[in-house]
């Protein structure tokens, strides 16, 4: 059951990401009758007192809002946010936080006051944002959740080069260099041969400089990186890669080379655009591998299970090595216990009323028991048993099958259990 720190962290992040996704989905569906839903993104280095001051300021400016309903709603939302901020000392939690508050339509002309705080998103919040609209601002947070991976970026031609990072969806330029490679026109008096030699030397020097820049940035991070993308015009990028200028471990991480017109900082973004297919493929690589293994075990081995109850049973036995959950699964689980102590569960779609249950063993009718999120329920057991959870995308065929043909839940087993 011992698991190393890395997988503990990953496990924590998976769970946290799932919680975030749930809250975002909930928030996305809310509407306000006026411009009255407040969202505040707080970066990690922003003092809570500054945020409170900003909220106070907005509260006083809101008194100018003409519609009485909207005015009251905005001020109520701001007051609720201010109340929440009292729970924090000087600074927000790691990576910052996002506050949502407002009176949302709850049907039939009624409104309901909603306040949610999301702490420590998967990536640091970059800048302070105050947003008041008829909807909550969830996109920046949603983008962080789809973010996967760290990639090294290199763009170059014979004149200049930029290197940087792709973190999730964010491009970060880090270093640049420009070359002293002379143009193709030689000056009068120079022999053609000598000119050509000097030019080749200058090009070689420049490639070495670019490689040095990339090595310095990428080599220390190579174990965290998912790959390297290289862009530029032909034949520069080809020469650069074929010439083995990069550190050999980095050279093996190159996922592809791409035609890019610009090699300034904007070229890094062009590179990411050009590589979108490769990146999308990479994003579901782990999911694909795990589903391949699942199908292999299903057909030729015995170390696979699927469906809620069998998977749950295997989880409780500690037999599940990896718990596979479809990213698009939305189910609740209700636990029923009859007076004879028989415990049974039902898995329900959301939203759906909790029905009565007939105990399959004694026929007793049991009224609704405890209802909770099915994924939370399974992940909690997985946590206690040292089982890793993998959320599987539905963006490929076998991932879709997990959701539609296997109930959205499966497990790769440590040993065959016959369940
Ligand atoms: Zn019973």
PDB file of C-alpha atoms and ligand atoms in Angstrom, residues 336-344 357-366, ligand 1:
ATOM      1  CA  UNK A 336     -29.546   1.385   1.049  1.00  0.00           C
ATOM      2  CA  UNK A 337     -29.639  -0.727   4.152  1.00  0.00           C
ATOM      3  CA  UNK A 338     -32.705  -2.773   5.007  1.00  0.00           C
ATOM      4  CA  UNK A 339     -33.713  -3.671   8.547  1.00  0.00           C
ATOM      5  CA  UNK A 340     -32.048  -7.081   8.094  1.00  0.00           C
ATOM      6  CA  UNK A 341     -28.713  -5.347   7.599  1.00  0.00           C
ATOM      7  CA  UNK A 342     -28.415  -6.027   3.864  1.00  0.00           C
ATOM      8  CA  UNK A 343     -26.491  -3.250   2.215  1.00  0.00           C
ATOM      9  CA  UNK A 344     -27.097  -2.565  -1.449  1.00  0.00           C
ATOM     10  CA  UNK A 357     -35.299   0.433  -3.210  1.00  0.00           C
ATOM     11  CA  UNK A 358     -36.415  -3.151  -2.903  1.00  0.00           C
ATOM     12  CA  UNK A 359     -33.856  -5.280  -1.130  1.00  0.00           C
ATOM     13  CA  UNK A 360     -32.957  -8.106  -3.501  1.00  0.00           C
ATOM     14  CA  UNK A 361     -32.328 -10.513  -0.651  1.00  0.00           C
ATOM     15  CA  UNK A 362     -35.406 -10.101   1.569  1.00  0.00           C
ATOM     16  CA  UNK A 363     -37.762  -8.040  -0.571  1.00  0.00           C
ATOM     17  CA  UNK A 364     -38.094  -5.282   1.991  1.00  0.00           C
ATOM     18  CA  UNK A 365     -38.771  -1.782   0.658  1.00  0.00           C
ATOM     19  CA  UNK A 366     -36.075   0.599   1.807  1.00  0.00           C
TER      20      UNK A 366
HETATM   21 ZN1  LIG B   1     -32.730  -7.053   2.983  1.00  0.00          ZN
END
